[in-house]
mmCIF file of C-alpha atoms in Angstrom:
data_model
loop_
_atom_site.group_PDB
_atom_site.id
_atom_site.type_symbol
_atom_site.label_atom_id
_atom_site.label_comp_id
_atom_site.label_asym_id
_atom_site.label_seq_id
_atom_site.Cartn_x
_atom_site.Cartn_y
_atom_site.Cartn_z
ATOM 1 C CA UNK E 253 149.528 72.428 142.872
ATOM 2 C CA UNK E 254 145.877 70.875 144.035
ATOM 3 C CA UNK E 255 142.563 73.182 143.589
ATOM 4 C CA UNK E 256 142.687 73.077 147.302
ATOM 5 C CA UNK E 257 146.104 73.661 148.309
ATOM 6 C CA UNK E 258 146.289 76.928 146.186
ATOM 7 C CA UNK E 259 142.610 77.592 147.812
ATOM 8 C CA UNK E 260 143.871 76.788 151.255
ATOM 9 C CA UNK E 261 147.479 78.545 150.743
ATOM 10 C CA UNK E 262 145.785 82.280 149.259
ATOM 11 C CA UNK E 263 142.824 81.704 152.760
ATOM 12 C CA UNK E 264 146.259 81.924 154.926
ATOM 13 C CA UNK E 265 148.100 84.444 152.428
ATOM 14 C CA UNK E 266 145.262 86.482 152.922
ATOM 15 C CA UNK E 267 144.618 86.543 156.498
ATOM 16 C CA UNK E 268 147.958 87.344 156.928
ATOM 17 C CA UNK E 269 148.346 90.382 154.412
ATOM 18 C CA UNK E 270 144.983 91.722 156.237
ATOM 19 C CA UNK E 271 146.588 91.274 159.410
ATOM 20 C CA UNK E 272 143.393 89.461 161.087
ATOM 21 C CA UNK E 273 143.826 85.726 162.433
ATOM 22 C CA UNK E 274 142.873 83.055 160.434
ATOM 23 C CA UNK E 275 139.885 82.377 162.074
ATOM 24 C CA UNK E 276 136.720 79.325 162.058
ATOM 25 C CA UNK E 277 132.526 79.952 163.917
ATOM 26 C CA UNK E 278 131.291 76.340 164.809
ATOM 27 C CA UNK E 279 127.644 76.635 165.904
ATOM 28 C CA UNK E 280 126.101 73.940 167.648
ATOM 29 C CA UNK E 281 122.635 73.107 168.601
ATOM 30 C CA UNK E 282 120.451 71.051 170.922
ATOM 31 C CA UNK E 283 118.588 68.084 170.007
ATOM 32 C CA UNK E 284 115.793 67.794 166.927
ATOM 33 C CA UNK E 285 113.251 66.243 168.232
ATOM 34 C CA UNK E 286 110.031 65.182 165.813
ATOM 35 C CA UNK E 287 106.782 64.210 168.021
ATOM 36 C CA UNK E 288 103.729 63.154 166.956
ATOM 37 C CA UNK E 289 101.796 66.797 166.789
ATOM 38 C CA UNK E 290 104.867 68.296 165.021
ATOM 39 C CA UNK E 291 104.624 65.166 162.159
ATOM 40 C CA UNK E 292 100.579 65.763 162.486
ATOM 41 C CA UNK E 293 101.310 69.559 162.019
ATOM 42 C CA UNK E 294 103.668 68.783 158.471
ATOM 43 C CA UNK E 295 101.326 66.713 157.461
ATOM 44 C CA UNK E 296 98.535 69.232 158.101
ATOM 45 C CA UNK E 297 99.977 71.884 155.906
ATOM 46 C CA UNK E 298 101.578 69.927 153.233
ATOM 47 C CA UNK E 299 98.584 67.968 152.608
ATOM 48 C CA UNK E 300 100.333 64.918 150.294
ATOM 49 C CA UNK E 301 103.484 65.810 152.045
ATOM 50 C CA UNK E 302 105.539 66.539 155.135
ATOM 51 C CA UNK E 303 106.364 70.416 155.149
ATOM 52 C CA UNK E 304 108.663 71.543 157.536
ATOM 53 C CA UNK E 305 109.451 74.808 155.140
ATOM 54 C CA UNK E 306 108.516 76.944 157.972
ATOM 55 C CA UNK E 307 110.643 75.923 161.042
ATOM 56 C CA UNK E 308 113.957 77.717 160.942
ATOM 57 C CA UNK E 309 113.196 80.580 159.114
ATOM 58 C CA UNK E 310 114.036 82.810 162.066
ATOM 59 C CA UNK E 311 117.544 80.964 163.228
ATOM 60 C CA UNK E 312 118.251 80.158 159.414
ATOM 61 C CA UNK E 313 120.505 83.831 158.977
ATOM 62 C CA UNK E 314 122.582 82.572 162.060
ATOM 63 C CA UNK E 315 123.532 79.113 161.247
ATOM 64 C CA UNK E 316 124.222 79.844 157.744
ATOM 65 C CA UNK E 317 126.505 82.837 159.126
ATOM 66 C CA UNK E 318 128.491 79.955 160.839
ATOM 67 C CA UNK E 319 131.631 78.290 159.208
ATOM 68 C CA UNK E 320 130.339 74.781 160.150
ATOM 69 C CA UNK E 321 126.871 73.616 162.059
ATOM 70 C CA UNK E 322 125.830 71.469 164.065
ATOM 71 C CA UNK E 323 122.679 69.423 165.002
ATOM 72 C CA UNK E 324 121.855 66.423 166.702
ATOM 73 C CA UNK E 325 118.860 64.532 164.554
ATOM 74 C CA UNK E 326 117.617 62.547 167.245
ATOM 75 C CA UNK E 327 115.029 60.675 165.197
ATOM 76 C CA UNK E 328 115.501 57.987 162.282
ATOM 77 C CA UNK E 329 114.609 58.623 158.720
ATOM 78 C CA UNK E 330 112.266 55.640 158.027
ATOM 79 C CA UNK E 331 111.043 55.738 154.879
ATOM 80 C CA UNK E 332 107.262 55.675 155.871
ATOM 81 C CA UNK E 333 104.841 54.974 155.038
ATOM 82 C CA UNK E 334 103.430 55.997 158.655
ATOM 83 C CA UNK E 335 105.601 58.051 160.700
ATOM 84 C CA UNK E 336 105.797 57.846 164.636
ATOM 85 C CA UNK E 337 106.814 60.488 167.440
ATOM 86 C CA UNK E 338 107.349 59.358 171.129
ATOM 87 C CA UNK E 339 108.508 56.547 172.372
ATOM 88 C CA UNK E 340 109.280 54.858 169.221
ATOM 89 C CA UNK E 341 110.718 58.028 166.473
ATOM 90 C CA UNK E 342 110.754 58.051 162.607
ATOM 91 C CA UNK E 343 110.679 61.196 160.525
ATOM 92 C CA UNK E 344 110.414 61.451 156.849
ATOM 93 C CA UNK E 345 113.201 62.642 154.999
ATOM 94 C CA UNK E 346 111.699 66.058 154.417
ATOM 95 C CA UNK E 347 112.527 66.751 158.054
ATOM 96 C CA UNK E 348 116.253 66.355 157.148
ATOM 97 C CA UNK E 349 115.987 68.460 153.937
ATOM 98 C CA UNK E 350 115.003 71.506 156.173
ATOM 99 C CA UNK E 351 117.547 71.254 158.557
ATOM 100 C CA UNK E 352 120.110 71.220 155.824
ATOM 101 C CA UNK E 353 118.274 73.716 153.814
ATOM 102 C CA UNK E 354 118.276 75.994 157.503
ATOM 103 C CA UNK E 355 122.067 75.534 156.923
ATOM 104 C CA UNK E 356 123.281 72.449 159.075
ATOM 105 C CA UNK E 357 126.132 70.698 157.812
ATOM 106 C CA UNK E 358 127.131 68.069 160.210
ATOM 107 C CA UNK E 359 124.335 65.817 161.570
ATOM 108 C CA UNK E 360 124.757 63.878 164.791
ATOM 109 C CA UNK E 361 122.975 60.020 164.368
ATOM 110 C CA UNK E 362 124.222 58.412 167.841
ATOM 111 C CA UNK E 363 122.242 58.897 170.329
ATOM 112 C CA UNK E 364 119.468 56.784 172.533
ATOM 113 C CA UNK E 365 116.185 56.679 169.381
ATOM 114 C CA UNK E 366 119.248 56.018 167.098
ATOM 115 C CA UNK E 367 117.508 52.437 167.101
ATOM 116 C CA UNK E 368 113.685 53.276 167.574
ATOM 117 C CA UNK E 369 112.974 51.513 164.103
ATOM 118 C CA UNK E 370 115.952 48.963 164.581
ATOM 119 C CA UNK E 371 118.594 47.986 161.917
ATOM 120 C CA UNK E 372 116.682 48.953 158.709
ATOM 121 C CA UNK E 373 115.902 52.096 159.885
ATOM 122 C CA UNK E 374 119.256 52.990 161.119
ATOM 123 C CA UNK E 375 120.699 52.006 157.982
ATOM 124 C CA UNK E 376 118.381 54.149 155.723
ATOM 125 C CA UNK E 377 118.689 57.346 158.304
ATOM 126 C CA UNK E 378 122.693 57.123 156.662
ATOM 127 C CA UNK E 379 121.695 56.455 153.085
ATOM 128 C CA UNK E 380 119.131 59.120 153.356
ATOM 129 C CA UNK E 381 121.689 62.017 154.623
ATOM 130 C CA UNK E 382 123.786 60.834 151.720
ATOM 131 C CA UNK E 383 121.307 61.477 149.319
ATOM 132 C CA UNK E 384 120.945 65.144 151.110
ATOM 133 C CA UNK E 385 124.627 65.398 151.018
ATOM 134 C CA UNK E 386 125.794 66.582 154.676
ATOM 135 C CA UNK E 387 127.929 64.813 156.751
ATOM 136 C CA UNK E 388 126.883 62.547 159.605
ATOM 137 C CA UNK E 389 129.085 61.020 162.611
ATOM 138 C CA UNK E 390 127.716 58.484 165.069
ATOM 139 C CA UNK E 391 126.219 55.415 163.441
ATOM 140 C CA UNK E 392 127.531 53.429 160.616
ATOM 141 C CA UNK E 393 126.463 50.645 158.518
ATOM 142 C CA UNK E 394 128.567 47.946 160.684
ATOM 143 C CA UNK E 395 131.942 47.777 161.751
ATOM 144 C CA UNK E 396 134.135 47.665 159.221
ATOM 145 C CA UNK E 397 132.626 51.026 158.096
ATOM 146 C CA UNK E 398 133.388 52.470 161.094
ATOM 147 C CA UNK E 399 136.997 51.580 160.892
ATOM 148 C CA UNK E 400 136.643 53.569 157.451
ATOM 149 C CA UNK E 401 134.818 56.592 157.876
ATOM 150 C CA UNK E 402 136.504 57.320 161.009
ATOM 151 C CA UNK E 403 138.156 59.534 161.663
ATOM 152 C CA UNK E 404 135.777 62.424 160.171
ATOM 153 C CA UNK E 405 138.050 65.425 159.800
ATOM 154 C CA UNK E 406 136.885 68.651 157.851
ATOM 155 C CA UNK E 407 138.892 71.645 156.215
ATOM 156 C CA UNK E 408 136.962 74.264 157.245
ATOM 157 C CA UNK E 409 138.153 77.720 156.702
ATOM 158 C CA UNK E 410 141.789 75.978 156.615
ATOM 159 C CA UNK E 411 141.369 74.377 160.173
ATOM 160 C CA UNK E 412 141.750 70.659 159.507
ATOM 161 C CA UNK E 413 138.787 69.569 162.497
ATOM 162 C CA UNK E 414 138.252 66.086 163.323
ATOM 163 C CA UNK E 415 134.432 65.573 165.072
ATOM 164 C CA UNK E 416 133.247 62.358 167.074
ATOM 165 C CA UNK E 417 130.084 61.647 168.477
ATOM 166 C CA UNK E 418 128.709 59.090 170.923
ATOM 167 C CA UNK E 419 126.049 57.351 173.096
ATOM 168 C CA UNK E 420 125.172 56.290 176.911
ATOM 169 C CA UNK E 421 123.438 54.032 175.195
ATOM 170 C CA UNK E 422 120.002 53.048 172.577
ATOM 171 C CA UNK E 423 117.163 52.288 175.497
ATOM 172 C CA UNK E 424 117.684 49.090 175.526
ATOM 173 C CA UNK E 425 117.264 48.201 171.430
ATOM 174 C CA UNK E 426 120.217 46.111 170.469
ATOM 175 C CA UNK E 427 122.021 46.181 166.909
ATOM 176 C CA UNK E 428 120.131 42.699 165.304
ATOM 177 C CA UNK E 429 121.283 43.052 162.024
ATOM 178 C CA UNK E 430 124.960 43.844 162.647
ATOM 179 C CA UNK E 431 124.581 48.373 162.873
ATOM 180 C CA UNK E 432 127.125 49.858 164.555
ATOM 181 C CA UNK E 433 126.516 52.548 167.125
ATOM 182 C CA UNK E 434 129.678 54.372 168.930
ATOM 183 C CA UNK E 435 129.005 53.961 172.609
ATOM 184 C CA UNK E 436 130.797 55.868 175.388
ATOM 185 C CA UNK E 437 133.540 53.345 175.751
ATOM 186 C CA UNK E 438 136.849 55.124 177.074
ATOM 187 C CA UNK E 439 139.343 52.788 175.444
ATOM 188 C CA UNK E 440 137.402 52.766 172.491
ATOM 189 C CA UNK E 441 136.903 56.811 172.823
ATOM 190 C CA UNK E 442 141.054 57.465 173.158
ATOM 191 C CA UNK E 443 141.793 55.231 170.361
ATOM 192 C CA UNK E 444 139.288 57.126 167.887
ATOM 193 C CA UNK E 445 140.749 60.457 169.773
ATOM 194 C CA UNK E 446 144.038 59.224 169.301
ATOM 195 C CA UNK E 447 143.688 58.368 165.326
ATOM 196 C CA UNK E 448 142.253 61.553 165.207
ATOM 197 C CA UNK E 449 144.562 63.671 165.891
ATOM 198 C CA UNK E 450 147.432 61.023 164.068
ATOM 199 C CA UNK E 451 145.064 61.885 160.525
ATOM 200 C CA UNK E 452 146.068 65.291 161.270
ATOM 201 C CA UNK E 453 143.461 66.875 163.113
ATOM 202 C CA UNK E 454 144.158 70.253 164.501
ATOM 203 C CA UNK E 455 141.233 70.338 166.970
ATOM 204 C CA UNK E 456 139.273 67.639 168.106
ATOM 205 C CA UNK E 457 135.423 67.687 169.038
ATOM 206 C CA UNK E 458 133.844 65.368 170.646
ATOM 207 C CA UNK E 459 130.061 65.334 170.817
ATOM 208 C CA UNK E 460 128.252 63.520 173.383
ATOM 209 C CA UNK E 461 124.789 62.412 174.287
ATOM 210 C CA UNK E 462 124.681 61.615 178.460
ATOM 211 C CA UNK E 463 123.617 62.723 181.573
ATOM 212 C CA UNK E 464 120.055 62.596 183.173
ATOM 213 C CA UNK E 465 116.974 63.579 181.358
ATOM 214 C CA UNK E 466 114.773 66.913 182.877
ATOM 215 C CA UNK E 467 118.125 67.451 185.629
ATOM 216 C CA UNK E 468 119.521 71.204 184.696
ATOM 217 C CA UNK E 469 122.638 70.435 186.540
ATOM 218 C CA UNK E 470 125.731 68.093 185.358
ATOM 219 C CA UNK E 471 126.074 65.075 187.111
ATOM 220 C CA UNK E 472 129.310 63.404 188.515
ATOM 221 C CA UNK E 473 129.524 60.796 186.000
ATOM 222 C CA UNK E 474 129.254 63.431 183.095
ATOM 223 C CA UNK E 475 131.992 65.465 184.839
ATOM 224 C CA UNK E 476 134.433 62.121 184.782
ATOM 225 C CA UNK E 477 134.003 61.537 181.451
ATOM 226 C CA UNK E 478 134.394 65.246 180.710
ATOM 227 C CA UNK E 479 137.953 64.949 182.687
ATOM 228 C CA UNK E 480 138.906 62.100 180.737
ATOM 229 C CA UNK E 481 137.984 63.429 177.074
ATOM 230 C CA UNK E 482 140.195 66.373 178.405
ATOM 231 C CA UNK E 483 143.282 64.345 179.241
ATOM 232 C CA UNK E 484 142.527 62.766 176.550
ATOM 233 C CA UNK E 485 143.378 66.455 174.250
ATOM 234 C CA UNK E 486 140.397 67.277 172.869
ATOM 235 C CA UNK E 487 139.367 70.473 172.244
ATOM 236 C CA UNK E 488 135.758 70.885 172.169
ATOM 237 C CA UNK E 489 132.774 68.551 174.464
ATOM 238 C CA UNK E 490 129.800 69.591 173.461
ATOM 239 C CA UNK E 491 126.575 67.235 175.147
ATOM 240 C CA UNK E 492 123.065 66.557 174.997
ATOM 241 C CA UNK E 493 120.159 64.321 175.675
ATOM 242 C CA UNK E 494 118.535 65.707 179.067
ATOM 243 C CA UNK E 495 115.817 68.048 176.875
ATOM 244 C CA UNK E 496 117.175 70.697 179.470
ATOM 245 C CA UNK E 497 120.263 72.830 179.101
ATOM 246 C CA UNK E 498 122.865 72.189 181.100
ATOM 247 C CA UNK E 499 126.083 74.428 182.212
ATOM 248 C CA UNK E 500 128.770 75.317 179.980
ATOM 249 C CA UNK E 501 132.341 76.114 180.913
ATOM 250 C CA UNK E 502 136.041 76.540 179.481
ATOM 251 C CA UNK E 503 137.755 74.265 181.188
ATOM 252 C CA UNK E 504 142.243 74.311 181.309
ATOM 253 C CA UNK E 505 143.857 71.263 180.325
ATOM 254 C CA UNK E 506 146.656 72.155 182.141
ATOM 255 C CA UNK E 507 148.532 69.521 180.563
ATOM 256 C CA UNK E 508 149.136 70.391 177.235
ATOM 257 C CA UNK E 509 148.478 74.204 178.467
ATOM 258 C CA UNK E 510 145.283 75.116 176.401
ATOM 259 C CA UNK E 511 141.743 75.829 177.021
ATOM 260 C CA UNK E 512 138.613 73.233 176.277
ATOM 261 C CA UNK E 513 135.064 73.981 175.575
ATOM 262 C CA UNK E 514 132.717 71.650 177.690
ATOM 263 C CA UNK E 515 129.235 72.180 177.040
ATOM 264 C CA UNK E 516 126.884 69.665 179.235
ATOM 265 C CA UNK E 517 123.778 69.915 177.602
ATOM 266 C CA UNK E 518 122.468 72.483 174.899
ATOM 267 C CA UNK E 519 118.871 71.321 175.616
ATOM 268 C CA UNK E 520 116.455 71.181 172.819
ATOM 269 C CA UNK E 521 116.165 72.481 169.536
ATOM 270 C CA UNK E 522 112.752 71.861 168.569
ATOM 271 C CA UNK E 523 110.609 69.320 169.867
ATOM 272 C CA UNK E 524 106.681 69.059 171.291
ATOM 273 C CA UNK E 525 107.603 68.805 175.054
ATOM 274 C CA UNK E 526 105.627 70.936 177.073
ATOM 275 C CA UNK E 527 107.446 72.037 180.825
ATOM 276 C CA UNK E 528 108.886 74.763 181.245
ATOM 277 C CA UNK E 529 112.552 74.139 180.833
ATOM 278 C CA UNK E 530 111.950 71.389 178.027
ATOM 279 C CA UNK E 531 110.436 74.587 175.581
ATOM 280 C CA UNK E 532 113.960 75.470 174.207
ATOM 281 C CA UNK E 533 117.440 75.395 174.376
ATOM 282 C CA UNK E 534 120.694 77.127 173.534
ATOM 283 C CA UNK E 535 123.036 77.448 170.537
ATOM 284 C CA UNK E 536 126.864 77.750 171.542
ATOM 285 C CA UNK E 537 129.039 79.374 168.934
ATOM 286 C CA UNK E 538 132.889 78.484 169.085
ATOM 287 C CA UNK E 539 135.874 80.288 167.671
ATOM 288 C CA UNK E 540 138.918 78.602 167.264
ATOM 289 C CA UNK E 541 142.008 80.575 165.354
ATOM 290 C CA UNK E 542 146.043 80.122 165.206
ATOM 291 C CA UNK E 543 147.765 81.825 167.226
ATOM 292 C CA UNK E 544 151.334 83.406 166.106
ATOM 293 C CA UNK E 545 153.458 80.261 165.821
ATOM 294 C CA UNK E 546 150.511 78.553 163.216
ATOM 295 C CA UNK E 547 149.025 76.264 165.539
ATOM 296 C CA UNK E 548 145.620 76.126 165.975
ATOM 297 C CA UNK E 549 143.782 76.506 169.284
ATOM 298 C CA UNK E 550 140.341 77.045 170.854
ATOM 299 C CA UNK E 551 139.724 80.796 171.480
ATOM 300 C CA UNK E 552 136.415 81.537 172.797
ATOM 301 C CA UNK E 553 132.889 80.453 172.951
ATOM 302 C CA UNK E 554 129.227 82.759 173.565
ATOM 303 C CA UNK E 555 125.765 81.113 173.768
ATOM 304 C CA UNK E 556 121.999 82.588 173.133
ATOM 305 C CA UNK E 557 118.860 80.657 174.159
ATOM 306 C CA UNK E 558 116.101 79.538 171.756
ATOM 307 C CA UNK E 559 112.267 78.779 171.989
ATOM 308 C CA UNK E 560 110.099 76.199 170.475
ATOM 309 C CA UNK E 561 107.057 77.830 169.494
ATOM 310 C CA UNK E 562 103.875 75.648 168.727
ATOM 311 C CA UNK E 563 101.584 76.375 165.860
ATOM 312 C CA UNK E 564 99.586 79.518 166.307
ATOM 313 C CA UNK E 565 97.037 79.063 163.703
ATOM 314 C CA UNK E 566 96.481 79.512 160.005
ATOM 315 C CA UNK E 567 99.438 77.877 158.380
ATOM 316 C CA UNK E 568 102.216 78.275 160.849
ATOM 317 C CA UNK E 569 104.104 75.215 162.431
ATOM 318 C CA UNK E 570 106.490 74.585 164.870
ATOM 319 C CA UNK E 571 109.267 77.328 164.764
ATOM 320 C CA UNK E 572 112.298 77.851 166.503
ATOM 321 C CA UNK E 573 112.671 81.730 167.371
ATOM 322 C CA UNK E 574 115.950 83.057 169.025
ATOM 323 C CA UNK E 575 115.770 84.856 172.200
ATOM 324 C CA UNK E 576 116.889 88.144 170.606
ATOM 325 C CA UNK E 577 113.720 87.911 168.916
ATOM 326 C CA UNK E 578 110.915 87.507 171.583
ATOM 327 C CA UNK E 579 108.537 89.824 168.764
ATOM 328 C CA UNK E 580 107.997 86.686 166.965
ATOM 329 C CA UNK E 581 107.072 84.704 169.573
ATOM 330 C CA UNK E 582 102.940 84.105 169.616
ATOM 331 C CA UNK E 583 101.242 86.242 172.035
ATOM 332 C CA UNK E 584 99.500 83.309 173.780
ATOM 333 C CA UNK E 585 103.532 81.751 173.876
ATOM 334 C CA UNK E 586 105.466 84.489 175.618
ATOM 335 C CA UNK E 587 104.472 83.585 179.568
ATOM 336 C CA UNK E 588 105.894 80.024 178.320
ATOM 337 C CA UNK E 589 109.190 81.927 176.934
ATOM 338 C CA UNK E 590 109.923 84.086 179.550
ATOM 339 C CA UNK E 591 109.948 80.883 182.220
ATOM 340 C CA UNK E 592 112.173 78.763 179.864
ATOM 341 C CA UNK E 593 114.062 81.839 179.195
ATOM 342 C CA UNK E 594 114.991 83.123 182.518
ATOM 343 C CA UNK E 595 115.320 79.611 184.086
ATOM 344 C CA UNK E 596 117.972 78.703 181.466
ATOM 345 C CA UNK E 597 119.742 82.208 182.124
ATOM 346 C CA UNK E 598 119.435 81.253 185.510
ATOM 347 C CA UNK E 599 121.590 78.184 185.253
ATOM 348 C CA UNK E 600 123.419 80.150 183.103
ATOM 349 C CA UNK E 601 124.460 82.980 185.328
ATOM 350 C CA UNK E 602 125.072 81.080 187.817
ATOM 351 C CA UNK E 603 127.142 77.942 186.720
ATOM 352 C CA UNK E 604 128.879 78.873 183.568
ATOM 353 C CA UNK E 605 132.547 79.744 183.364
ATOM 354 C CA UNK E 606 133.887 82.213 180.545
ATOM 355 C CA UNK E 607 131.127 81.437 178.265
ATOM 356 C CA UNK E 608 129.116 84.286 177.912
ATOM 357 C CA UNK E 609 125.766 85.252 175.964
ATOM 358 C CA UNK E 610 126.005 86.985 173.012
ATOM 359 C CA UNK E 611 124.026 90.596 172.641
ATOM 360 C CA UNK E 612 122.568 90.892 169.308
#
């Protein structure tokens, strides 16, 4: 018997002698933005370096709790020498490093900067997060290694879960050197669903960047391709790209007689952007567990907001704090908080279905 069968087999053996249900946390979070001020900021207090050390020391504890987590990295890894914020992104590495060393295991690459610095960029984004070792979905070196590396499917806590992720689009920049970038295509979507599941997936997420930038409300072309991913049998939607958080809701697939997570937008996770509801975003946590036939299913989902807090003197940088922690939050900040806070809560209270915040 395999190292990981006998691993897998004594995770199940074990659950059941307990008597609790095998059970899997997937934590997602909003887009990672890098602007110019935040690379001037690194810069600034690493000196020969880009030090980031300082970011997620306050969400760190929460995403390491998590089985599995999620970001999108919404910038390329370059290479340098100079590095570039808005309109045209590239990070350094270093940027990567703390997101995995904050606990992040899966990194989302397709989304609309996936291109900023064209092929060569793209390219060395996936050859850097190699080097980091954590997974990444979304872009590929071309074609034919998309045919290979997908589909992604990960044992996690015995759960065999398959994760996609796509793109409206790449602001215009098209592929010159051959990159491949997985689009929101719907036949191209249910035949990557569809192998999926026939690898052996148990659940199915699909991650997607869409919808309208600033808008804090779904729009009817992110609710038909919500419909379809959910005829389609998958399990989880979880979206970004409009900086702004957007509702979330467990939707019935009636079909198939099971319930789906559909998160619109989870906002941002860090960035420089300065209105009101651009200052944070959420993180949604997900549960899935087998019920008492062995079959894996999608059991419940709870959200908290997060703020971006700018540098507040001496050596501090840009730092995501969680709302149940408002005391960290810089004096000077909390007016800026408490009108990103209650205006996502807002949205919140009023639009989401059976996805409710979590008290800490």
């Amino acid at each position: 018997m395999s190292l990981l069968l006998f691993s897998l087999l004594s995770f199940i053996t074990g659950a059941v002698a307990t008597g609790e249900p095998q059970r899997a946390e997937l934590l997602f979070v909003g887009d990672a933005m890098q602007h110019q001020a935040q690379l001037d900021r690194a810069k600034e207090i690493g000196g020969n370096s880009y030090d980031y050390s300082g970011c997620f020391t306050y969400i760190a504890p929460e995403v390491t709790s998590a089985d599995y987590a999620v970001c999108n990295l919404e910038v390329p890894l370059g290479g340098g020498p100079s590095y570039t914020g808005y309109p045209c992104f590239s990070a350094p590495d270093s940027y990567a490093q703390a997101l995995k060393d904050a606990g992040f295991d899966l990194f989302l690459t397709a989304n609309n900067h996936c291109l900023d610095r064209r092929d060569r960029a793209a390219r060395r984004t996936l050859t850097a997060l190699d080097s980091l070792g954590v997974d990444h979905i979304g872009t590929f070196h071309d074609a034919a290694e998309r045919e290979k590396l997908v589909p992604f499917i990960k044992n996690i806590n015995g759960f065999k879960i398959g994760f996609l992720n796509y793109t409206y689009g790449t602001n215009g920049i098209e592929p010159n050197d051959g990159v491949e970038v997985a689009l929101i295509e719907r036949d191209r979507m249910a035949h990557e669903i569809r192998k999926t599941r026939e690898a052996g997936a148990e659940i199915v997420v699909v991650t997607i960047h869409w919808g309208v930038e600033y808008v804090l409300l779904q729009n009817k072309n992110q609710e038909n391709i919500a419909n379809f991913l959910v005829d389609q049998g998958v399990d989880l939607i979880i979206g970004g790209h409009p900086h702004v958080i957007q509702p979330m809701k467990v939707v019935r697939n009636e079909k198939e007689g099971k319930d789906v997570l559909l998160v619109y937008s989870l906002g941002n996770f860090i960035s420089n952007m300065k209105t009101a509801d651009t200052r944070g975003g959420a993180l949604v946590r997900a549960i899935i567990e087998r019920d008492a036939d062995g079959k894996a299913y999608f059991k419940e989902a709870n959200y908290n907001t997060l703020f971006a807090a700018k540098p507040a003197g001496g050596k501090t940088n840009f730092t995501v704090i969680p709302s149940w922690m408002p005391e960290k939050i810089p004096a000077a900040q909390r007016a800026h908080w408490q009108l990103f806070d209650r205006g996502a809560r807002r949205i919140f209270d009023t639009h989401n279905v059976n996805v409710p915040p979590k008290h800490k």
